[in-house]
Amino acid sequence: MISFTWNIIMSRQPPIYHGSLSKINEGFILYRIHSRIRIIFYCLIIGFLLPSISYAQPKIIWSKTYGGTNTDVAESVIETNDGNFVFTNIGNLIKIDNQGNRLWSVGLMGSGKSLVQTADGGYVITGGVSGNLMILKSSSAGEIIWQTVLNNSATEIGLDISINANEEFIVTGKSHPYHSFTQSIVVASFGVNGELLWKKEHGSGIIDIGEDIISLSDGNIVVTGGFVTNPDDATDLLFLKLGAEGDAIWNKTYGGSGGDNGKKIIETKDGGLLAVGNISLFGTKNQDLWIIKTDSNGDSLWTKTYGGPFNESAYSVIQSEIGGYIVVGDSGVGDHHTGGGDLWLLKIDESGNLLWTETFGDGGSDGGRSIFNTKDGGFVVSGFKSDSGNLDAWILRFAPEQAVSVIGFPLNIPIKFKLSQNYPNPFNPLTTIRYALPAAAEVLLAIYNIRGEEVARLVNGEQPAGNYQVSWDASNVASGVYIYRLTTGEFTEIKKMVLLK
């Protein structure tokens, strides 16, 4: 029995949930359903207690700011292979330990917008320098190894970066030709030494932008951002699928009459896509946070908006280890994101229904920019906070999520069989695989190469219900794509992983 938690905590006026039903009707229906379920529940108790499930609010492990007298914003944060964290702070790359203490900081010779960690422990960052798109590689200690700057007759910047199975770096951003009112989506691929492999531009010929890019499990690419379909219209949220060489396969746009934009996209575990961003509804100037779920072809399955009387926007999203999605963004921001605002976290289920929401901030200009799953089952968030008038980079680390019973006791038994994506991925040579058993079962967890040959058997035997994780050391096998399969009687699930040496 699932208990829907409608719990809105805001420092200003609470945001409004816009679903397929009005809030009043939906709340009334939920109340009636829950009342009848509770009656049936108590009538059926025969010597045992069956708890219903809700989701606990997130718990902060620590929250720290980093900055000086200038404007500082933590644009992108990741957990590193050694269990620490690294983030881009405009013109710097900063590494902190797992308690938030600064380990080192290096200048980037440009602005850093997004980063990934490579199999050798180093980092690759994209951004811009002097109006040109930039990508650079650093060692695990932060020393700059190489930097590539694309000099041409346009103002360009890289806004997001992804790494594919061939260890190539795929970048998206925007390109604005000199003396022109147009702007296009730029997508470029770089080799392991920073060499430009290919570069493509996409768009309507008006004002378009690529905000985020992912490399799909099928080897293709998907970009989200903003796209103008008509010279008289504002931007629409874009899904753009590209082939491995950057050529367009399809594009889909969604939006209303105002300016709408996609900020982050992920490939979901069911093979679909989920993007978050902002939408301007009914011709108003204010923006609401927007989430849209599609199938693998970019066709909409559902869309939900959340917001209040001010501007709200989502900037990043992760798929939760215990189900659903966690979104980070801004709430209660003034016009054009000037003044006010809080960092906003929301959790939704697989259908977009709100499970919990919480804001963080002290009444100044605070906001969220990125979110990243941590190996312990929690997550880390980056953004900015105005502690003393200037914006400081802000990192918040959250404890692993918990599903809890309505009477407050921790519920440690999973509610369904589940095989999670290995982490890290790509990896070299160690990776961790997590899985969940809601009941005792005979478990077989094995790894296969792309020819279907078994290369490792990690688990083979009966296990009780619970959550498990197992490590695989791939030192003795070659680089490439591998398949791992969990089999427990009637349940089987398969996932891919990439070994890069």
Short mmCIF file of C-alpha atoms in Angstrom, two decimals:
data_model
loop_
_atom_site.label_atom_id
_atom_site.label_comp_id
_atom_site.label_asym_id
_atom_site.label_seq_id
_atom_site.Cartn_x
_atom_site.Cartn_y
_atom_site.Cartn_z
CA MET A 1 0.00 0.00 0.00
CA ILE A 2 1.59 3.25 -1.13
CA SER A 3 1.11 6.46 0.82
CA PHE A 4 1.37 9.61 -1.32
CA THR A 5 3.16 12.38 0.58
CA TRP A 6 2.03 15.90 -0.33
CA ASN A 7 4.38 18.00 1.73
CA ILE A 8 5.34 21.45 0.47
CA ILE A 9 7.94 23.47 2.39
CA MET A 10 8.69 26.90 1.00
CA SER A 11 10.30 30.01 2.43
CA ARG A 12 7.88 32.12 0.38
CA GLN A 13 4.43 31.39 -1.03
CA PRO A 14 4.18 27.66 -1.73
CA PRO A 15 4.48 26.52 -5.34
CA ILE A 16 1.47 25.16 -7.15
CA TYR A 17 1.36 21.64 -8.57
CA HIS A 18 -0.08 21.65 -12.09
CA GLY A 19 -1.24 18.16 -13.06
CA SER A 20 -4.00 16.69 -15.15
CA LEU A 21 -6.52 17.38 -12.33
CA SER A 22 -6.99 20.51 -10.26
CA LYS A 23 -5.20 20.48 -6.95
CA ILE A 24 -8.50 20.59 -5.05
CA ASN A 25 -10.07 17.70 -6.94
CA GLU A 26 -6.89 15.62 -6.84
CA GLY A 27 -6.44 16.23 -3.14
CA PHE A 28 -10.09 15.30 -2.47
CA ILE A 29 -9.82 12.11 -4.50
CA LEU A 30 -6.59 11.14 -2.75
CA TYR A 31 -8.19 11.85 0.63
CA ARG A 32 -11.21 9.66 -0.16
CA ILE A 33 -9.01 6.85 -1.49
CA HIS A 34 -6.68 6.99 1.50
CA SER A 35 -9.61 7.04 3.96
CA ARG A 36 -11.11 3.88 2.46
CA ILE A 37 -7.73 2.17 2.29
CA ARG A 38 -7.10 2.91 5.97
CA ILE A 39 -10.47 1.40 6.94
CA ILE A 40 -9.75 -1.76 4.95
CA PHE A 41 -6.22 -1.83 6.33
CA TYR A 42 -7.26 -1.84 9.98
CA CYS A 43 -10.00 -4.40 9.34
CA LEU A 44 -7.51 -6.81 7.79
CA ILE A 45 -4.92 -6.70 10.58
CA ILE A 46 -4.64 -10.25 11.91
CA GLY A 47 -1.76 -10.39 14.33
CA PHE A 48 0.70 -8.47 12.17
CA LEU A 49 1.38 -4.92 10.96
CA LEU A 50 1.78 -4.11 7.28
CA PRO A 51 3.31 -0.62 7.01
CA SER A 52 2.55 1.65 4.10
CA ILE A 53 5.46 3.34 2.37
CA SER A 54 6.34 7.02 2.05
CA TYR A 55 9.58 8.81 1.20
CA ALA A 56 11.56 10.71 3.82
CA GLN A 57 12.66 14.31 3.28
CA PRO A 58 16.36 14.56 2.32
CA LYS A 59 18.90 14.80 5.15
CA ILE A 60 21.94 17.05 4.76
CA ILE A 61 25.29 15.56 5.80
CA TRP A 62 27.06 18.89 5.29
CA SER A 63 26.66 22.20 3.48
CA LYS A 64 29.62 24.46 2.63
CA THR A 65 30.34 27.57 0.60
CA TYR A 66 33.49 28.50 -1.30
CA GLY A 67 34.41 31.92 -2.63
CA GLY A 68 35.95 35.33 -2.08
CA THR A 69 35.10 38.87 -3.10
CA ASN A 70 34.03 37.93 -6.64
CA THR A 71 30.97 36.12 -7.94
CA ASP A 72 31.33 32.36 -7.50
CA VAL A 73 28.94 29.68 -8.76
CA ALA A 74 29.41 25.90 -8.57
CA GLU A 75 28.22 25.10 -12.09
CA SER A 76 28.83 21.33 -12.07
CA VAL A 77 29.82 18.81 -9.39
CA ILE A 78 30.73 15.10 -9.59
CA GLU A 79 31.88 12.44 -7.15
CA THR A 80 35.39 11.27 -8.05
CA ASN A 81 36.66 7.70 -8.31
CA ASP A 82 38.43 8.08 -4.93
CA GLY A 83 35.21 9.04 -3.11
CA ASN A 84 35.84 12.79 -2.98
CA PHE A 85 34.24 15.58 -5.04
CA VAL A 86 35.32 18.03 -7.73
CA PHE A 87 33.41 21.01 -9.12
CA THR A 88 33.76 23.87 -11.57
CA ASN A 89 33.53 27.35 -10.06
CA ILE A 90 33.38 29.67 -13.10
CA GLY A 91 37.14 30.03 -13.75
CA ASN A 92 38.40 27.38 -11.35
CA LEU A 93 38.42 23.63 -10.83
CA ILE A 94 38.17 22.78 -7.12
CA LYS A 95 38.55 19.43 -5.41
CA ILE A 96 37.18 18.80 -1.92
CA ASP A 97 37.23 15.73 0.29
CA ASN A 98 34.11 13.79 1.28
CA GLN A 99 33.57 16.18 4.21
CA GLY A 100 33.71 19.29 2.04
CA ASN A 101 37.25 20.38 2.97
CA ARG A 102 39.21 21.99 0.11
CA LEU A 103 42.05 19.82 -1.22
CA TRP A 104 43.21 21.96 -4.15
CA SER A 105 42.08 24.61 -6.62
CA VAL A 106 43.44 25.40 -10.09
CA GLY A 107 42.64 28.10 -12.65
CA LEU A 108 41.06 26.96 -15.91
CA MET A 109 42.27 29.68 -18.32
CA GLY A 110 38.60 30.23 -19.14
CA SER A 111 35.16 29.55 -17.70
CA GLY A 112 34.22 25.96 -16.82
CA LYS A 113 30.60 24.93 -17.32
CA SER A 114 30.60 21.13 -17.14
CA LEU A 115 33.03 18.28 -16.45
CA VAL A 116 33.48 14.51 -16.57
CA GLN A 117 36.08 12.23 -15.02
CA THR A 118 38.11 9.98 -17.30
CA ALA A 119 39.23 6.40 -16.70
CA ASP A 120 42.76 7.56 -15.77
CA GLY A 121 41.37 9.68 -12.92
CA GLY A 122 41.74 13.00 -14.73
CA TYR A 123 39.05 15.53 -15.62
CA VAL A 124 37.82 17.02 -18.89
CA ILE A 125 36.03 20.37 -18.70
CA THR A 126 34.19 22.40 -21.33
CA GLY A 127 33.33 26.09 -21.29
CA GLY A 128 34.62 29.18 -23.02
CA VAL A 129 37.61 31.50 -23.27
CA SER A 130 37.62 34.92 -24.96
CA GLY A 131 34.40 34.14 -26.84
CA ASN A 132 35.56 30.75 -28.09
CA LEU A 133 34.46 27.22 -27.19
CA MET A 134 37.04 25.54 -24.98
CA ILE A 135 37.76 22.01 -23.78
CA LEU A 136 40.67 21.05 -21.53
CA LYS A 137 42.07 18.00 -19.76
CA SER A 138 43.64 17.99 -16.31
CA SER A 139 45.33 15.24 -14.33
CA SER A 140 43.78 13.78 -11.17
CA ALA A 141 45.83 16.38 -9.24
CA GLY A 142 44.54 19.28 -11.33
CA GLU A 143 47.57 19.93 -13.59
CA ILE A 144 46.50 21.04 -17.07
CA ILE A 145 47.52 18.40 -19.66
CA TRP A 146 46.02 19.92 -22.81
CA GLN A 147 43.57 22.63 -23.86
CA THR A 148 41.77 23.05 -27.18
CA VAL A 149 40.16 26.36 -28.17
CA LEU A 150 38.02 26.61 -31.33
CA ASN A 151 38.83 29.98 -32.90
CA ASN A 152 36.39 31.02 -35.62
CA SER A 153 34.15 33.87 -36.74
CA ALA A 154 31.52 33.32 -34.05
CA THR A 155 31.10 33.70 -30.33
CA GLU A 156 30.84 30.17 -28.96
CA ILE A 157 30.75 28.42 -25.61
CA GLY A 158 30.51 24.83 -24.49
CA LEU A 159 27.73 24.29 -21.95
CA ASP A 160 27.81 20.52 -21.37
CA ILE A 161 30.06 17.55 -22.01
CA SER A 162 29.56 13.79 -22.24
CA ILE A 163 31.92 10.86 -22.79
CA ASN A 164 30.96 8.00 -25.12
CA ALA A 165 31.97 4.34 -25.28
CA ASN A 166 34.93 5.20 -27.54
CA GLU A 167 36.29 7.60 -24.89
CA GLU A 168 35.51 10.57 -27.12
CA PHE A 169 34.27 13.82 -25.58
CA ILE A 170 31.00 15.18 -26.99
CA VAL A 171 30.26 18.86 -26.30
CA THR A 172 27.19 21.00 -26.92
CA GLY A 173 26.63 24.73 -26.53
CA LYS A 174 25.78 27.76 -28.60
CA SER A 175 27.30 29.57 -31.56
CA HIS A 176 26.53 33.22 -32.30
CA PRO A 177 28.09 34.54 -35.56
CA TYR A 178 29.58 38.02 -35.40
CA HIS A 179 27.27 40.80 -36.70
CA SER A 180 24.28 38.45 -36.72
CA PHE A 181 21.02 38.17 -34.80
CA THR A 182 20.96 34.40 -35.11
CA GLN A 183 22.29 31.68 -32.81
CA SER A 184 22.65 27.95 -33.42
CA ILE A 185 23.26 24.77 -31.46
CA VAL A 186 26.86 23.64 -31.73
CA VAL A 187 27.85 20.00 -31.19
CA ALA A 188 31.49 18.90 -31.40
CA SER A 189 33.47 15.72 -30.77
CA PHE A 190 37.04 15.62 -29.45
CA GLY A 191 39.53 12.77 -29.20
CA VAL A 192 41.47 11.63 -26.15
CA ASN A 193 44.19 14.25 -26.80
CA GLY A 194 41.78 17.11 -27.43
CA GLU A 195 41.86 16.90 -31.24
CA LEU A 196 38.68 18.04 -32.98
CA LEU A 197 37.05 15.03 -34.68
CA TRP A 198 33.96 16.74 -36.05
CA LYS A 199 31.78 19.77 -35.45
CA LYS A 200 28.16 20.32 -36.49
CA GLU A 201 25.64 23.14 -36.10
CA HIS A 202 21.89 22.60 -35.78
CA GLY A 203 18.96 24.94 -35.40
CA SER A 204 16.13 26.86 -36.96
CA GLY A 205 18.30 29.72 -38.17
CA ILE A 206 16.86 31.98 -35.48
CA ILE A 207 17.88 31.71 -31.80
CA ASP A 208 18.67 28.16 -30.65
CA ILE A 209 20.81 26.74 -27.84
CA GLY A 210 22.14 23.36 -26.74
CA GLU A 211 22.10 23.20 -22.95
CA ASP A 212 22.81 19.53 -22.20
CA ILE A 213 24.04 16.44 -24.04
CA ILE A 214 24.09 12.70 -23.31
CA SER A 215 25.65 9.73 -25.07
CA LEU A 216 23.01 6.99 -25.37
CA SER A 217 23.54 3.30 -24.83
CA ASP A 218 22.91 2.75 -28.57
CA GLY A 219 25.88 4.97 -29.50
CA ASN A 220 23.77 7.95 -30.58
CA ILE A 221 23.49 11.39 -28.95
CA VAL A 222 20.61 13.45 -27.55
CA VAL A 223 20.68 17.20 -26.90
CA THR A 224 18.17 19.32 -25.02
CA GLY A 225 17.90 23.09 -24.98
CA GLY A 226 15.87 25.80 -26.65
CA PHE A 227 14.59 25.93 -30.24
CA VAL A 228 12.64 28.62 -32.11
CA THR A 229 10.19 27.19 -34.65
CA ASN A 230 8.81 30.52 -35.89
CA PRO A 231 10.42 34.00 -36.04
CA ASP A 232 7.45 35.43 -34.14
CA ASP A 233 7.63 32.86 -31.31
CA ALA A 234 9.81 32.40 -28.25
CA THR A 235 11.90 29.28 -27.66
CA ASP A 236 10.46 25.80 -27.16
CA LEU A 237 12.03 22.94 -25.22
CA LEU A 238 14.01 20.75 -27.63
CA PHE A 239 14.79 17.04 -27.91
CA LEU A 240 17.40 16.59 -30.67
CA LYS A 241 18.71 13.11 -31.50
CA LEU A 242 21.96 12.86 -33.44
CA GLY A 243 23.95 10.01 -34.90
CA ALA A 244 27.45 9.12 -33.75
CA GLU A 245 28.89 11.66 -36.21
CA GLY A 246 26.56 14.50 -35.17
CA ASP A 247 24.01 14.30 -38.01
CA ALA A 248 20.36 14.88 -37.06
CA ILE A 249 18.10 11.82 -36.77
CA TRP A 250 15.03 13.61 -35.40
CA ASN A 251 14.01 16.60 -33.32
CA LYS A 252 10.93 17.23 -31.20
CA THR A 253 9.88 20.51 -29.59
CA TYR A 254 7.43 21.21 -26.78
CA GLY A 255 6.25 24.48 -25.30
CA GLY A 256 3.65 27.18 -24.96
CA SER A 257 3.48 30.81 -25.97
CA GLY A 258 6.34 31.97 -23.76
CA GLY A 259 10.04 31.21 -23.55
CA ASP A 260 10.56 27.52 -22.73
CA ASN A 261 13.87 25.74 -22.36
CA GLY A 262 15.39 22.37 -21.49
CA LYS A 263 18.32 22.49 -19.06
CA LYS A 264 19.14 18.82 -18.40
CA ILE A 265 18.29 15.48 -19.98
CA ILE A 266 18.83 11.89 -18.86
CA GLU A 267 18.23 8.49 -20.39
CA THR A 268 15.88 6.69 -18.01
CA LYS A 269 16.17 3.07 -16.97
CA ASP A 270 13.13 2.15 -19.09
CA GLY A 271 14.92 3.38 -22.22
CA GLY A 272 13.06 6.68 -22.46
CA LEU A 273 14.18 10.27 -21.93
CA LEU A 274 13.43 12.82 -19.21
CA ALA A 275 14.19 16.53 -19.48
CA VAL A 276 13.82 19.35 -16.96
CA GLY A 277 13.80 23.09 -17.48
CA ASN A 278 11.31 25.94 -17.40
CA ILE A 279 8.10 27.02 -19.12
CA SER A 280 6.14 30.28 -19.30
CA LEU A 281 2.45 29.43 -19.04
CA PHE A 282 -0.57 31.27 -20.45
CA GLY A 283 1.43 34.20 -21.78
CA THR A 284 2.71 35.25 -18.36
CA LYS A 285 6.21 36.60 -17.78
CA ASN A 286 6.84 34.27 -14.87
CA GLN A 287 8.44 30.87 -15.38
CA ASP A 288 7.48 27.57 -13.81
CA LEU A 289 9.66 24.53 -13.32
CA TRP A 290 8.93 22.02 -16.07
CA ILE A 291 9.49 18.24 -16.34
CA ILE A 292 8.73 16.21 -19.46
CA LYS A 293 9.05 12.43 -19.92
CA THR A 294 9.20 10.89 -23.39
CA ASP A 295 9.74 7.50 -24.98
CA SER A 296 12.96 6.67 -26.83
CA ASN A 297 11.68 8.53 -29.92
CA GLY A 298 11.10 11.79 -28.04
CA ASP A 299 7.31 11.48 -28.05
CA SER A 300 5.74 12.83 -24.86
CA LEU A 301 4.44 10.37 -22.23
CA TRP A 302 3.65 12.99 -19.60
CA THR A 303 4.53 16.56 -18.65
CA LYS A 304 4.20 18.36 -15.29
CA THR A 305 4.85 21.91 -14.10
CA TYR A 306 5.50 23.23 -10.59
CA GLY A 307 5.71 26.84 -9.49
CA GLY A 308 4.39 29.86 -7.65
CA PRO A 309 4.02 33.61 -8.24
CA PHE A 310 7.75 34.10 -8.95
CA ASN A 311 10.20 32.49 -11.38
CA GLU A 312 11.10 28.83 -10.93
CA SER A 313 13.35 26.68 -13.07
CA ALA A 314 14.96 23.23 -13.00
CA TYR A 315 18.63 22.88 -13.89
CA SER A 316 19.48 19.22 -13.30
CA VAL A 317 17.96 15.82 -12.48
CA ILE A 318 19.05 12.34 -11.41
CA GLN A 319 17.28 9.00 -11.29
CA SER A 320 16.98 7.98 -7.64
CA GLU A 321 18.49 4.75 -6.34
CA ILE A 322 15.17 3.84 -4.68
CA GLY A 323 12.94 4.91 -7.56
CA GLY A 324 11.69 8.16 -9.06
CA TYR A 325 13.67 11.29 -9.88
CA ILE A 326 15.24 14.12 -7.87
CA VAL A 327 15.28 17.58 -9.47
CA VAL A 328 17.32 20.63 -8.44
CA GLY A 329 16.69 24.24 -9.43
CA ASP A 330 15.58 27.67 -8.21
CA SER A 331 12.39 28.75 -6.48
CA GLY A 332 10.92 32.17 -5.76
CA VAL A 333 13.34 34.10 -7.97
CA GLY A 334 12.60 37.68 -9.05
CA ASP A 335 12.43 38.90 -12.63
CA HIS A 336 15.33 37.69 -14.79
CA HIS A 337 16.80 35.82 -11.81
CA THR A 338 17.76 39.02 -10.01
CA GLY A 339 17.30 38.99 -6.25
CA GLY A 340 15.66 36.54 -3.90
CA GLY A 341 15.31 32.87 -4.54
CA ASP A 342 16.08 29.57 -2.86
CA LEU A 343 17.74 26.36 -3.94
CA TRP A 344 14.85 24.00 -4.65
CA LEU A 345 14.80 20.19 -4.48
CA LEU A 346 11.85 18.06 -5.60
CA LYS A 347 11.31 14.34 -5.78
CA ILE A 348 8.78 12.84 -8.16
CA ASP A 349 7.77 9.26 -8.91
CA GLU A 350 8.02 7.60 -12.34
CA SER A 351 4.75 9.27 -13.40
CA GLY A 352 5.72 12.77 -12.30
CA ASN A 353 3.68 12.80 -9.08
CA LEU A 354 5.25 14.91 -6.35
CA LEU A 355 6.65 12.89 -3.42
CA TRP A 356 8.40 15.69 -1.50
CA THR A 357 9.75 19.19 -2.00
CA GLU A 358 12.13 21.31 0.07
CA THR A 359 13.92 24.64 -0.31
CA PHE A 360 17.27 25.79 1.07
CA GLY A 361 18.45 29.38 1.49
CA ASP A 362 18.63 32.40 3.76
CA GLY A 363 16.52 34.92 1.88
CA GLY A 364 19.30 36.10 -0.44
CA SER A 365 20.04 35.05 -3.98
CA ASP A 366 20.44 31.28 -3.67
CA GLY A 367 20.02 28.60 -6.31
CA GLY A 368 20.85 25.10 -7.50
CA ARG A 369 22.70 24.14 -10.68
CA SER A 370 23.66 20.43 -10.69
CA ILE A 371 23.02 17.15 -8.88
CA PHE A 372 25.00 13.88 -8.91
CA ASN A 373 24.38 10.40 -7.45
CA THR A 374 26.95 9.34 -4.84
CA LYS A 375 28.25 5.81 -4.40
CA ASP A 376 26.68 5.46 -0.94
CA GLY A 377 23.17 5.89 -2.37
CA GLY A 378 22.91 9.60 -1.54
CA PHE A 379 23.50 12.63 -3.75
CA VAL A 380 25.46 15.88 -3.93
CA VAL A 381 24.14 19.25 -5.14
CA SER A 382 25.94 22.35 -6.41
CA GLY A 383 24.79 25.94 -6.80
CA PHE A 384 25.34 29.36 -5.27
CA LYS A 385 24.59 31.20 -2.03
CA SER A 386 24.77 34.89 -1.12
CA ASP A 387 26.37 34.79 2.33
CA SER A 388 27.73 38.35 2.37
CA GLY A 389 26.35 40.16 -0.65
CA ASN A 390 28.53 38.32 -3.18
CA LEU A 391 27.58 34.93 -4.56
CA ASP A 392 29.62 32.02 -3.20
CA ALA A 393 29.86 28.56 -4.71
CA TRP A 394 27.67 26.17 -2.68
CA ILE A 395 27.96 22.40 -2.26
CA LEU A 396 25.47 20.31 -0.25
CA ARG A 397 25.89 16.60 0.42
CA PHE A 398 22.83 14.50 1.24
CA ALA A 399 22.55 11.15 3.02
CA PRO A 400 21.23 8.04 1.27
CA GLU A 401 17.50 8.14 0.72
CA GLN A 402 15.15 6.06 2.82
CA ALA A 403 11.73 4.59 2.27
CA VAL A 404 10.00 4.64 5.66
CA SER A 405 6.75 3.30 7.09
CA VAL A 406 3.98 5.66 8.14
CA ILE A 407 4.66 4.79 11.79
CA GLY A 408 8.25 5.98 11.40
CA PHE A 409 10.20 2.70 11.45
CA PRO A 410 12.89 2.28 8.75
CA LEU A 411 11.87 -0.14 6.03
CA ASN A 412 14.99 -2.04 5.00
CA ILE A 413 13.35 -4.65 2.78
CA PRO A 414 13.08 -3.55 -0.89
CA ILE A 415 9.62 -3.45 -2.42
CA LYS A 416 10.67 -4.95 -5.77
CA PHE A 417 13.50 -6.74 -7.57
CA LYS A 418 15.94 -4.26 -9.04
CA LEU A 419 19.29 -4.21 -10.82
CA SER A 420 21.00 -0.81 -10.73
CA GLN A 421 23.45 0.70 -13.19
CA ASN A 422 27.03 -0.06 -12.23
CA TYR A 423 29.16 2.77 -10.83
CA PRO A 424 31.45 4.17 -12.04
CA ASN A 425 30.64 3.69 -15.68
CA PRO A 426 32.81 3.84 -17.76
CA PHE A 427 35.32 2.29 -15.31
CA ASN A 428 38.90 1.02 -15.01
CA PRO A 429 39.33 -1.58 -13.59
CA LEU A 430 36.93 -1.63 -10.61
CA THR A 431 33.18 -1.07 -10.63
CA THR A 432 30.30 -1.74 -8.23
CA ILE A 433 26.96 -3.36 -9.05
CA ARG A 434 23.93 -2.95 -6.74
CA TYR A 435 20.77 -5.05 -6.72
CA ALA A 436 17.71 -5.48 -4.51
CA LEU A 437 15.74 -8.57 -3.48
CA PRO A 438 12.27 -8.15 -1.94
CA ALA A 439 12.25 -11.86 -1.00
CA ALA A 440 14.75 -14.69 -0.60
CA ALA A 441 15.82 -16.08 -3.96
CA GLU A 442 18.40 -18.10 -5.86
CA VAL A 443 20.60 -15.38 -7.34
CA LEU A 444 22.85 -15.53 -10.37
CA LEU A 445 24.79 -12.37 -11.21
CA ALA A 446 27.08 -12.89 -14.18
CA ILE A 447 29.02 -10.79 -16.70
CA TYR A 448 29.23 -11.48 -20.44
CA ASN A 449 31.16 -10.04 -23.37
CA ILE A 450 29.36 -8.79 -26.48
CA ARG A 451 29.61 -12.29 -28.01
CA GLY A 452 27.53 -13.66 -25.14
CA GLU A 453 30.40 -15.51 -23.49
CA GLU A 454 30.45 -15.51 -19.69
CA VAL A 455 33.59 -13.79 -18.36
CA ALA A 456 32.75 -13.62 -14.64
CA ARG A 457 30.23 -15.07 -12.17
CA LEU A 458 29.92 -12.70 -9.20
CA VAL A 459 27.04 -14.31 -7.29
CA ASN A 460 25.64 -17.83 -7.54
CA GLY A 461 23.47 -19.04 -4.67
CA GLU A 462 20.54 -18.33 -2.37
CA GLN A 463 20.34 -14.91 -0.65
CA PRO A 464 17.78 -13.46 1.79
CA ALA A 465 15.75 -10.34 1.02
CA GLY A 466 17.75 -7.12 1.18
CA ASN A 467 19.95 -4.66 -0.69
CA TYR A 468 23.28 -5.91 -2.05
CA GLN A 469 26.35 -4.62 -3.79
CA VAL A 470 29.25 -6.49 -5.32
CA SER A 471 32.48 -5.28 -6.96
CA TRP A 472 34.04 -6.53 -10.18
CA ASP A 473 37.75 -6.27 -10.87
CA ALA A 474 38.17 -6.27 -14.66
CA SER A 475 41.97 -6.20 -14.65
CA ASN A 476 42.19 -9.46 -16.62
CA VAL A 477 39.82 -8.60 -19.48
CA ALA A 478 40.12 -6.25 -22.45
CA SER A 479 38.48 -2.84 -22.87
CA GLY A 480 35.01 -2.87 -24.37
CA VAL A 481 31.28 -3.14 -23.74
CA TYR A 482 30.14 -5.85 -21.30
CA ILE A 483 26.70 -7.11 -20.28
CA TYR A 484 25.75 -8.00 -16.70
CA ARG A 485 22.62 -10.00 -15.91
CA LEU A 486 20.74 -10.59 -12.66
CA THR A 487 18.56 -13.72 -12.59
CA THR A 488 16.35 -14.62 -9.58
CA GLY A 489 13.83 -17.25 -10.61
CA GLU A 490 11.13 -15.40 -12.53
CA PHE A 491 13.01 -12.05 -12.54
CA THR A 492 15.77 -11.23 -15.04
CA GLU A 493 17.32 -7.85 -15.84
CA ILE A 494 20.24 -6.96 -18.10
CA LYS A 495 22.39 -3.82 -18.25
CA LYS A 496 25.45 -2.63 -20.18
CA MET A 497 28.73 -1.25 -18.87
CA VAL A 498 31.90 0.08 -20.50
CA LEU A 499 35.47 -0.82 -19.51
CA LEU A 500 38.05 1.77 -20.63
CA LYS A 501 41.74 1.01 -20.11
#
